[in-house]
Tab-separated table of C-alpha atoms in Angstrom:
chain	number	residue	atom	x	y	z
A	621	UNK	CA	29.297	-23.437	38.509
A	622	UNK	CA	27.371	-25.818	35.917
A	623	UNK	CA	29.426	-25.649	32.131
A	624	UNK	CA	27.474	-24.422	29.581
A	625	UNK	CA	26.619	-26.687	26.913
A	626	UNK	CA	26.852	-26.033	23.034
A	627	UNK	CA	23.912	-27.681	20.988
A	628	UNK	CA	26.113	-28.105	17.730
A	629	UNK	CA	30.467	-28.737	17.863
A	630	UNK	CA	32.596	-25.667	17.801
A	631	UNK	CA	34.479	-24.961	15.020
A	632	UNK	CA	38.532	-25.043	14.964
A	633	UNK	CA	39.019	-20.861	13.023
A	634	UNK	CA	40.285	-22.854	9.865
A	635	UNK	CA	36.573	-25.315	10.000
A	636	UNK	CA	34.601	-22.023	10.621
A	637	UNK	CA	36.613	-20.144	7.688
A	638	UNK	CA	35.927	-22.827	5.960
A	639	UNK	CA	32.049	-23.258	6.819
A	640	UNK	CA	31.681	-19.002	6.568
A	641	UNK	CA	33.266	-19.081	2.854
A	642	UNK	CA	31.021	-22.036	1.664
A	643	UNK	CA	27.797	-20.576	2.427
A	644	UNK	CA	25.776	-18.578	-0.053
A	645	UNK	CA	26.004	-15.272	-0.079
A	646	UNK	CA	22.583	-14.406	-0.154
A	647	UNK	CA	22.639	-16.302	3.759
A	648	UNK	CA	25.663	-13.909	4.979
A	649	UNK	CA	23.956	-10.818	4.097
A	650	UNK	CA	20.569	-11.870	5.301
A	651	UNK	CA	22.140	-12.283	8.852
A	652	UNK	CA	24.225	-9.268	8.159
A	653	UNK	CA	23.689	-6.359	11.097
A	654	UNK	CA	25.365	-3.795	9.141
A	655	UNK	CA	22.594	-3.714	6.077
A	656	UNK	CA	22.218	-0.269	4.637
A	657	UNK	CA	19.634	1.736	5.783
A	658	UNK	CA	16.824	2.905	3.556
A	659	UNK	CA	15.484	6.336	3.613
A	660	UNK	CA	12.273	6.009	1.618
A	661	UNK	CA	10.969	2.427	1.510
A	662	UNK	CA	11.989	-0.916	3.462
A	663	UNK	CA	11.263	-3.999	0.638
A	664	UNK	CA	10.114	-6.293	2.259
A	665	UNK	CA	11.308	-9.144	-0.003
A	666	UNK	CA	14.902	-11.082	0.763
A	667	UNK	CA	15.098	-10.732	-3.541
A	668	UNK	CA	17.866	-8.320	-4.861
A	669	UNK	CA	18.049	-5.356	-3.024
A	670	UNK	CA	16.761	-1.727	-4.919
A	671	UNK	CA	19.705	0.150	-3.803
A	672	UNK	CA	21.532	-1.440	-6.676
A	673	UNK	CA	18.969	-1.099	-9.324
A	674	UNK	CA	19.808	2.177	-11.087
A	675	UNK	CA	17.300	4.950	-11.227
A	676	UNK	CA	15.339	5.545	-14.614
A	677	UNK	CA	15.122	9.125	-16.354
A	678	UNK	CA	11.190	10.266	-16.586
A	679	UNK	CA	12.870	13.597	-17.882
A	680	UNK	CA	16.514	15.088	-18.682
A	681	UNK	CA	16.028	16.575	-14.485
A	682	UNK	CA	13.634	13.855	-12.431
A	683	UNK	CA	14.786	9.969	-12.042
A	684	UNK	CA	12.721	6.789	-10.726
A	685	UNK	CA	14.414	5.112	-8.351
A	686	UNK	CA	12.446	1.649	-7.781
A	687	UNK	CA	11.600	0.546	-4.134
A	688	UNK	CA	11.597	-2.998	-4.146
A	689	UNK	CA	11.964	-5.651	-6.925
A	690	UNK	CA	7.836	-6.138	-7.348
A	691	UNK	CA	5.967	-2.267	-5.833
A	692	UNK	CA	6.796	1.150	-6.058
A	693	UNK	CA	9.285	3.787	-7.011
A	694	UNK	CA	10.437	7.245	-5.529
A	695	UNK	CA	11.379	10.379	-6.744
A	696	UNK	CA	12.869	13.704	-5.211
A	697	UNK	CA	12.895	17.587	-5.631
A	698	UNK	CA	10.016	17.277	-7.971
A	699	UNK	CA	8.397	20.670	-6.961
A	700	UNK	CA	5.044	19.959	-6.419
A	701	UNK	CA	3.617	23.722	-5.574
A	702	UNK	CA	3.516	24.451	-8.812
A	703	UNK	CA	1.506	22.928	-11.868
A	704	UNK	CA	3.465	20.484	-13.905
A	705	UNK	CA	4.074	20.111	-17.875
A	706	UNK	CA	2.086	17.868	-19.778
A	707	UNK	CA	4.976	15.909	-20.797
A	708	UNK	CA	6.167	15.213	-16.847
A	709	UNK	CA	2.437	14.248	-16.424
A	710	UNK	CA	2.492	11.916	-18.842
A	711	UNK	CA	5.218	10.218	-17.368
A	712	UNK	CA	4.476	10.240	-13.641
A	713	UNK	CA	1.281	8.544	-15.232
A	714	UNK	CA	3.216	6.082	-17.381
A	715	UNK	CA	5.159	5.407	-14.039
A	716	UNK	CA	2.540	4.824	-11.657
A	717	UNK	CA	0.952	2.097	-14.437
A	718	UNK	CA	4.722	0.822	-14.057
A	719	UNK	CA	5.189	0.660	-10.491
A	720	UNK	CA	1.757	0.780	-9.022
A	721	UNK	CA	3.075	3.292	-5.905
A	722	UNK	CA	5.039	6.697	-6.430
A	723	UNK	CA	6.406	8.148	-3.186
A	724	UNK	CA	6.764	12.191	-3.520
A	725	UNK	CA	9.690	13.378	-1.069
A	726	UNK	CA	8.859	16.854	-0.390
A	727	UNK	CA	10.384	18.704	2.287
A	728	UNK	CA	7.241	20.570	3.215
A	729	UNK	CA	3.956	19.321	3.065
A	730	UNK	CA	1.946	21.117	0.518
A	731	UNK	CA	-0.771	23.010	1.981
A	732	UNK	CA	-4.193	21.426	1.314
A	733	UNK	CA	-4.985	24.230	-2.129
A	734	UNK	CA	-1.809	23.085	-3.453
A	735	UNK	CA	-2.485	18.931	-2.944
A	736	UNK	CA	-5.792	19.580	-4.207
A	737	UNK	CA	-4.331	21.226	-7.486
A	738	UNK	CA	-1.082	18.698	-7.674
A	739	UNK	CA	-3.869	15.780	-7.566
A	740	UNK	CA	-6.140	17.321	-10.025
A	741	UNK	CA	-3.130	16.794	-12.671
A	742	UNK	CA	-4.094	12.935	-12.519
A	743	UNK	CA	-7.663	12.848	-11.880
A	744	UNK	CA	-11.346	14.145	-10.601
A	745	UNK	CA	-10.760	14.212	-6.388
A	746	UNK	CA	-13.969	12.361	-4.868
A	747	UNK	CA	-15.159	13.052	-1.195
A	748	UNK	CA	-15.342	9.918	0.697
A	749	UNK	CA	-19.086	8.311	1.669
A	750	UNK	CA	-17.954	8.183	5.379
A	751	UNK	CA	-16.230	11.552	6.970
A	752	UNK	CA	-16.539	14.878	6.132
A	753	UNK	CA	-13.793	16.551	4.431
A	754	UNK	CA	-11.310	19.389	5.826
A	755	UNK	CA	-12.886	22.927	5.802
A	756	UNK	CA	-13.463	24.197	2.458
A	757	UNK	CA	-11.862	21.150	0.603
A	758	UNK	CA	-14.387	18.540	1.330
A	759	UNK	CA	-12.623	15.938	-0.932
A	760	UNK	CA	-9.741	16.057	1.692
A	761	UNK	CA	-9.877	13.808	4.423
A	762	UNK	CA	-7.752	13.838	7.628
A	763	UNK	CA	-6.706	10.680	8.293
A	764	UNK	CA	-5.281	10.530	12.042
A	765	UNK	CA	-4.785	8.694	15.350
A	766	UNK	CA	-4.049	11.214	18.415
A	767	UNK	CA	-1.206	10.538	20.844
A	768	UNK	CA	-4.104	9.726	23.748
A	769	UNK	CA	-6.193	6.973	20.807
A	770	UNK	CA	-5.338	3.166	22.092
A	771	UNK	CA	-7.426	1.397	19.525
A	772	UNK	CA	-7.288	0.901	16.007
A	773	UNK	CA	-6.228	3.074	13.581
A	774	UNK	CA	-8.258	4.581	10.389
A	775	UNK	CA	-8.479	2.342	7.785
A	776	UNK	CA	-6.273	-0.526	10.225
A	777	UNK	CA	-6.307	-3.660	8.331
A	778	UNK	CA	-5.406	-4.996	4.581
A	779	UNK	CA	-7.502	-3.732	1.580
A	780	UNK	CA	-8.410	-1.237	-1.460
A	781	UNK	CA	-10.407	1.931	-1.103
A	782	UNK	CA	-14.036	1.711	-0.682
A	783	UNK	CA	-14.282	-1.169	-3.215
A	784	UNK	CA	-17.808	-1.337	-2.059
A	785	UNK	CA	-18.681	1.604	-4.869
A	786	UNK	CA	-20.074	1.204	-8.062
A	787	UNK	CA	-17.307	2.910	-9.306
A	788	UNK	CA	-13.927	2.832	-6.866
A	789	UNK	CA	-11.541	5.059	-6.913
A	790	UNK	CA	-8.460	4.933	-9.859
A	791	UNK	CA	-6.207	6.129	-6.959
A	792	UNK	CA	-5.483	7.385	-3.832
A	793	UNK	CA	-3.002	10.240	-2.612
A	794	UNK	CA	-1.351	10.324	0.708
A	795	UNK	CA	0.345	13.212	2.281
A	796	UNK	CA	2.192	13.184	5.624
A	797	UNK	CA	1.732	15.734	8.268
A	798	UNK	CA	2.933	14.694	11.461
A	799	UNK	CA	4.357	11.163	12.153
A	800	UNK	CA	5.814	9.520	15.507
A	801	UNK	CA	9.634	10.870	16.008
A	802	UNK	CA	10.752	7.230	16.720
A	803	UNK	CA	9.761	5.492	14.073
A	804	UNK	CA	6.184	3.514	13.245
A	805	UNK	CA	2.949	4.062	11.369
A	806	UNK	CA	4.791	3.060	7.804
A	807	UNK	CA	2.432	1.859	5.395
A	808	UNK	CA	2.776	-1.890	3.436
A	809	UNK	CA	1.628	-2.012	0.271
A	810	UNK	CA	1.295	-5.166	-1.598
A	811	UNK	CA	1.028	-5.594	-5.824
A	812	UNK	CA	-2.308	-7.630	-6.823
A	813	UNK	CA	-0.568	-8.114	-10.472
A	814	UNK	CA	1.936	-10.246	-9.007
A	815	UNK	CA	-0.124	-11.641	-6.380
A	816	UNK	CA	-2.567	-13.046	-9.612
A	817	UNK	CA	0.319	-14.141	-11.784
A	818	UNK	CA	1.542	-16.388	-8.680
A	819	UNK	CA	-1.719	-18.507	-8.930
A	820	UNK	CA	-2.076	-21.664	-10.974
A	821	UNK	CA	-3.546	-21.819	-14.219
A	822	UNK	CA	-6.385	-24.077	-12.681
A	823	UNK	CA	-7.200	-21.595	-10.210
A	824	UNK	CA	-7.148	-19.070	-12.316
A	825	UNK	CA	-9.438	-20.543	-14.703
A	826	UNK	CA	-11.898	-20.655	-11.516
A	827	UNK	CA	-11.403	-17.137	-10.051
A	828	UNK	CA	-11.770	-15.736	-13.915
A	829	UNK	CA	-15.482	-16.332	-13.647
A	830	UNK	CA	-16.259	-15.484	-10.044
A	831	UNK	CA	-17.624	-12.076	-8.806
A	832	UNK	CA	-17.808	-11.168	-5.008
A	833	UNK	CA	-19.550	-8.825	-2.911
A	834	UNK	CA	-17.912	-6.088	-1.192
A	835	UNK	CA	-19.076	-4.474	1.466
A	836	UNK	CA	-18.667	-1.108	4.050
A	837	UNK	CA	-20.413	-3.265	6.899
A	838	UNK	CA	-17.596	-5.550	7.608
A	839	UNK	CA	-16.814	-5.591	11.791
A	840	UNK	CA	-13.140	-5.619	11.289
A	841	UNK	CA	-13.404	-2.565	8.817
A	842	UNK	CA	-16.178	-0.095	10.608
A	843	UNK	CA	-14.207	0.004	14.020
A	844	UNK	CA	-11.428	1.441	12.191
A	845	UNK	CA	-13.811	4.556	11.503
A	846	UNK	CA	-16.266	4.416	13.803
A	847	UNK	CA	-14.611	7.772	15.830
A	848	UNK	CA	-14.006	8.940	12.634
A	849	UNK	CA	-17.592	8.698	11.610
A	850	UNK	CA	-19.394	9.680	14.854
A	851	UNK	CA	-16.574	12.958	15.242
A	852	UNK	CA	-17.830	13.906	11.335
A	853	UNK	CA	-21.660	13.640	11.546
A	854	UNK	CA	-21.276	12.008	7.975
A	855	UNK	CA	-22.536	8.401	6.730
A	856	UNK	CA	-23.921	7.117	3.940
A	857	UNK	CA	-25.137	4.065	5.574
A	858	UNK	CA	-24.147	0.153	4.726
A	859	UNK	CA	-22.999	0.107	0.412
A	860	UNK	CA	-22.164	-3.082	-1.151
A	861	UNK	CA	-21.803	-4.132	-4.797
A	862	UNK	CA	-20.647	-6.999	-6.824
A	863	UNK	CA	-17.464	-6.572	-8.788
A	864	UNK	CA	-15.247	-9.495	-10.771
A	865	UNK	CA	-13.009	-11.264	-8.126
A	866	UNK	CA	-9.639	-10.738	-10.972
A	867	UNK	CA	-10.207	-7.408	-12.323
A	868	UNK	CA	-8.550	-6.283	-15.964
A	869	UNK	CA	-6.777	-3.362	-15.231
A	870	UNK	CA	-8.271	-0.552	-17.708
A	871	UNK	CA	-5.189	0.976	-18.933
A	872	UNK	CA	-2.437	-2.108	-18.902
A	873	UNK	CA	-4.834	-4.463	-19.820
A	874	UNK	CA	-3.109	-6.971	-17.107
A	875	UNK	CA	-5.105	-8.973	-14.739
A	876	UNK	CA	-4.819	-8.286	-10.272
A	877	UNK	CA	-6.606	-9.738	-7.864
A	878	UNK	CA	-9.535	-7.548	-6.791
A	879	UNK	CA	-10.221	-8.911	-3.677
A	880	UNK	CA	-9.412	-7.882	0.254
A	881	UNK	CA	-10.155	-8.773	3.712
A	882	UNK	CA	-11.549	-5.417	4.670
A	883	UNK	CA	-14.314	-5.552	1.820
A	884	UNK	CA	-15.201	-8.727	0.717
A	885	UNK	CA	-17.460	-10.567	2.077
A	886	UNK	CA	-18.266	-13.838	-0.431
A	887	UNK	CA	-18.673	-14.888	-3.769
A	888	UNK	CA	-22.080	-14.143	-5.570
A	889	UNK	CA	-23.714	-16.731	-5.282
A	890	UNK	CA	-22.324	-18.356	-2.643
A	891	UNK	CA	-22.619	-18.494	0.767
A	892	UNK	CA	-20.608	-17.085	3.688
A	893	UNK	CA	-19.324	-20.257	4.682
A	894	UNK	CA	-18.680	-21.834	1.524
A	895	UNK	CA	-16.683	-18.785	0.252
A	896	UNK	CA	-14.526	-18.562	3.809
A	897	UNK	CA	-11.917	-21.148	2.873
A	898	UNK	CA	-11.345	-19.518	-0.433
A	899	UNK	CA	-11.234	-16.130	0.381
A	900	UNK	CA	-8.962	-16.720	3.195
A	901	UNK	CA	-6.348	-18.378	0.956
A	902	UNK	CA	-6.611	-15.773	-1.036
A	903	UNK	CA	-6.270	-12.944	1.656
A	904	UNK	CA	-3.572	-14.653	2.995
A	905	UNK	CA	-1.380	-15.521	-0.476
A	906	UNK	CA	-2.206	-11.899	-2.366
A	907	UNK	CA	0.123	-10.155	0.725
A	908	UNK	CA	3.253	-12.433	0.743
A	909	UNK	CA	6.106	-10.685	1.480
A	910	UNK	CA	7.877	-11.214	-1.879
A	911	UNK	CA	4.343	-9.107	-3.726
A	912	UNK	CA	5.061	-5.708	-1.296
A	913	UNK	CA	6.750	-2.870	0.045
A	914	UNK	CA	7.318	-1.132	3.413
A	915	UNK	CA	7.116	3.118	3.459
A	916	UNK	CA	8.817	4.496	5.911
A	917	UNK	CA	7.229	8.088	6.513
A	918	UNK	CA	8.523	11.397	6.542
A	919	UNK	CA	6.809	14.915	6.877
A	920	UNK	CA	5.905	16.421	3.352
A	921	UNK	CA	6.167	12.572	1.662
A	922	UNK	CA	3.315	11.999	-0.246
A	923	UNK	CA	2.590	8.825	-2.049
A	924	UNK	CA	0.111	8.193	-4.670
A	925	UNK	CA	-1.101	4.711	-5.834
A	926	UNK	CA	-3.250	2.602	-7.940
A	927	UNK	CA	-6.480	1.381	-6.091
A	928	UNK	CA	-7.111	-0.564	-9.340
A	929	UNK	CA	-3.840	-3.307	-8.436
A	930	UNK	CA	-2.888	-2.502	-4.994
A	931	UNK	CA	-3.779	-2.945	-1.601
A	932	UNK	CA	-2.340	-1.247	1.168
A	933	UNK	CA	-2.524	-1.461	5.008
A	934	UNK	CA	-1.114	1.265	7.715
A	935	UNK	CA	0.507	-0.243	10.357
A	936	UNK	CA	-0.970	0.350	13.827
A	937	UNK	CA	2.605	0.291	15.951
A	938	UNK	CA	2.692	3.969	17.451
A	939	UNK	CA	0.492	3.784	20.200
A	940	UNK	CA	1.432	7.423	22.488
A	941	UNK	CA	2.106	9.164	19.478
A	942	UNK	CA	0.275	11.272	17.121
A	943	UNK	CA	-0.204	10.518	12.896
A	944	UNK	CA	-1.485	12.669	10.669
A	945	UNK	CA	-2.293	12.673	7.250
A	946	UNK	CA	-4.262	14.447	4.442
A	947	UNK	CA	-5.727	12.132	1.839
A	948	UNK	CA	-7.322	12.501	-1.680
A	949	UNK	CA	-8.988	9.774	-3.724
A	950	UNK	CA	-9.683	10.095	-7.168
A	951	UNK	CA	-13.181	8.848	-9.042
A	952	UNK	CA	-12.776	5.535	-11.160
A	953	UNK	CA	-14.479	3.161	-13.306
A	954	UNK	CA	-16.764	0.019	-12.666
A	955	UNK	CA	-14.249	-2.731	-12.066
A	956	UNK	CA	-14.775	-5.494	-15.137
């Protein structure tokens, strides 16, 4: 019987005691298999660990608890059935400007009256150009994939919501109905403020003064509705528009990348080609690991972000098992 070989000397216990107390910590507990498990959000960032951040007060009985060091925050047994004070609305608003992503864990999904009136508290719903809404909420859409669906999922690939409006929606509410029992279907979501600040002044100075088109006709995009579409009977044909590459977020006042691979097509004023290099760094830098955050679904969660600084992408990973989701977008202002 051939010995096995060892690529690198065995330790004597005292070397490897030795060797295990001189490296960093940060290296033991990345390799650690006994990590805590997270019921609400995976980060997706090796950085400091939200499970140690404590939670902030938004009122003497509801608490923050962030998600990851850059995106999001979560809060419980907020009863959302019911319409909220002024005051609380104020600062679930103040939060979301903070955070970018609030995750709602209810234990029951609200019915679709009661998302459409919890939504409301934020916003003017929209109905989106593409698929017809549920029965007699048409600015509800059900966003699913069916246990028996092999291809891609709805809206299967990086990006912001229909940034190919004039005016694209503030934000976007997401309610889950039924998810796969073993896991899959989370949702990444990655924080264009950070992604932005990470560039070079230089670059910067060059994106400051571009504007791109965005567009519903992209390939990659339109087979993630295309069953969607043709089930519906709805479609509002091919929309584009120009918007500001680096938008200025209307109520911070803070700069994001307002770019995404599902919508943009080029710079004005450029060609295809000569924009591809460009965009693709771009695409590729504004959803590094260290910008985002991983939700982990449950039925009755519903998470609400900020189209105006955040990109999102649902992760197509549950393929003999059924998703379902209600979603609400609210109307917005012309990107500048």
């Amino acid at each position: 019987m051939a010995t096995r070989r060892c690529l690198t000397p065995l330790r004597s216990d005292a070397a490897a005691s030795r060797y295990m107390s001189a490296r960093p910590a940060a290296t033991i507990a990345r390799h650690s298999r006994t990590q805590p498990h997270r019921n609400f959000a995976t980060p997706s960032s090796n950085t400091k660990s939200p499970a140690h951040v404590p939670p902030v007060m938004i009122s003497p009985e509801y608490a923050l608890t962030p998600l990851s060091p850059s995106i999001g925050a979560s809060i419980s047994s907020l009863p959302l059935d019911k319409p909220l004070s002024s005051s609380l609305i104020s600062s679930l608003r103040s939060a979301l400007l903070n955070h970018n992503i609030l995750l709602f864990n209810q234990r029951e999904p609200l019915t679709p009256p009661q998302f459409v009136s919890f939504a409301s508290q934020f916003g003017q719903p929209i109905e989106y150009p593409f698929v017809t809404g549920i029965p007699n909420h048409p600015e509800v859409i059900e966003v699913s994939k069916k246990a028996t669906d092999t291809g891609s999922n709805f809206g299967g690939v990086w990006h912001s919501d229909t940034t190919y409006l004039s005016d694209p929606p503030m934000g976007t509410l997401l309610q889950a109905l039924e998810i796969p029992p073993f896991g899959g279907g989370d949702t990444m979501f990655a924080n264009q403020y950070a992604a932005y600040e990470s560039l070079s002044p230089a670059l910067k100075g060059i994106l400051d003064g571009l504007k791109c088109i965005q567009s519903s006709a992209k390939a990659d995009t339109t087979k993630t509705r295309e069953d969607r579409v043709k089930d519906s009977g709805k479609g509002s044909g091919d929309l584009e528009e120009v918007h500001p590459v680096v938008r200025t977020h209307p109520e911070t006042g803070r700069k994001a990348l307002y770019v995404n691979v599902a919508h943009t097509t080029r710079f004005e004023g450029w060609t295809e080609e000569e924009s591809r290099g460009l965009l693709e760094f771009l695409w590729k830098m504004q959803v590094r690991m260290e910008f985002t955050c991983r939700v982990r679904w449950r039925p009755g969660m519903i998470a609400f972000w900020d189209n105006r600084c955040t990109l999102h992408y649902p992760l197509n990973d549950y393929h003999g098992y059924a998703r379902r989701m209600h979603r609400i977008t609210l109307a917005g202002d012309r990107p500048r």
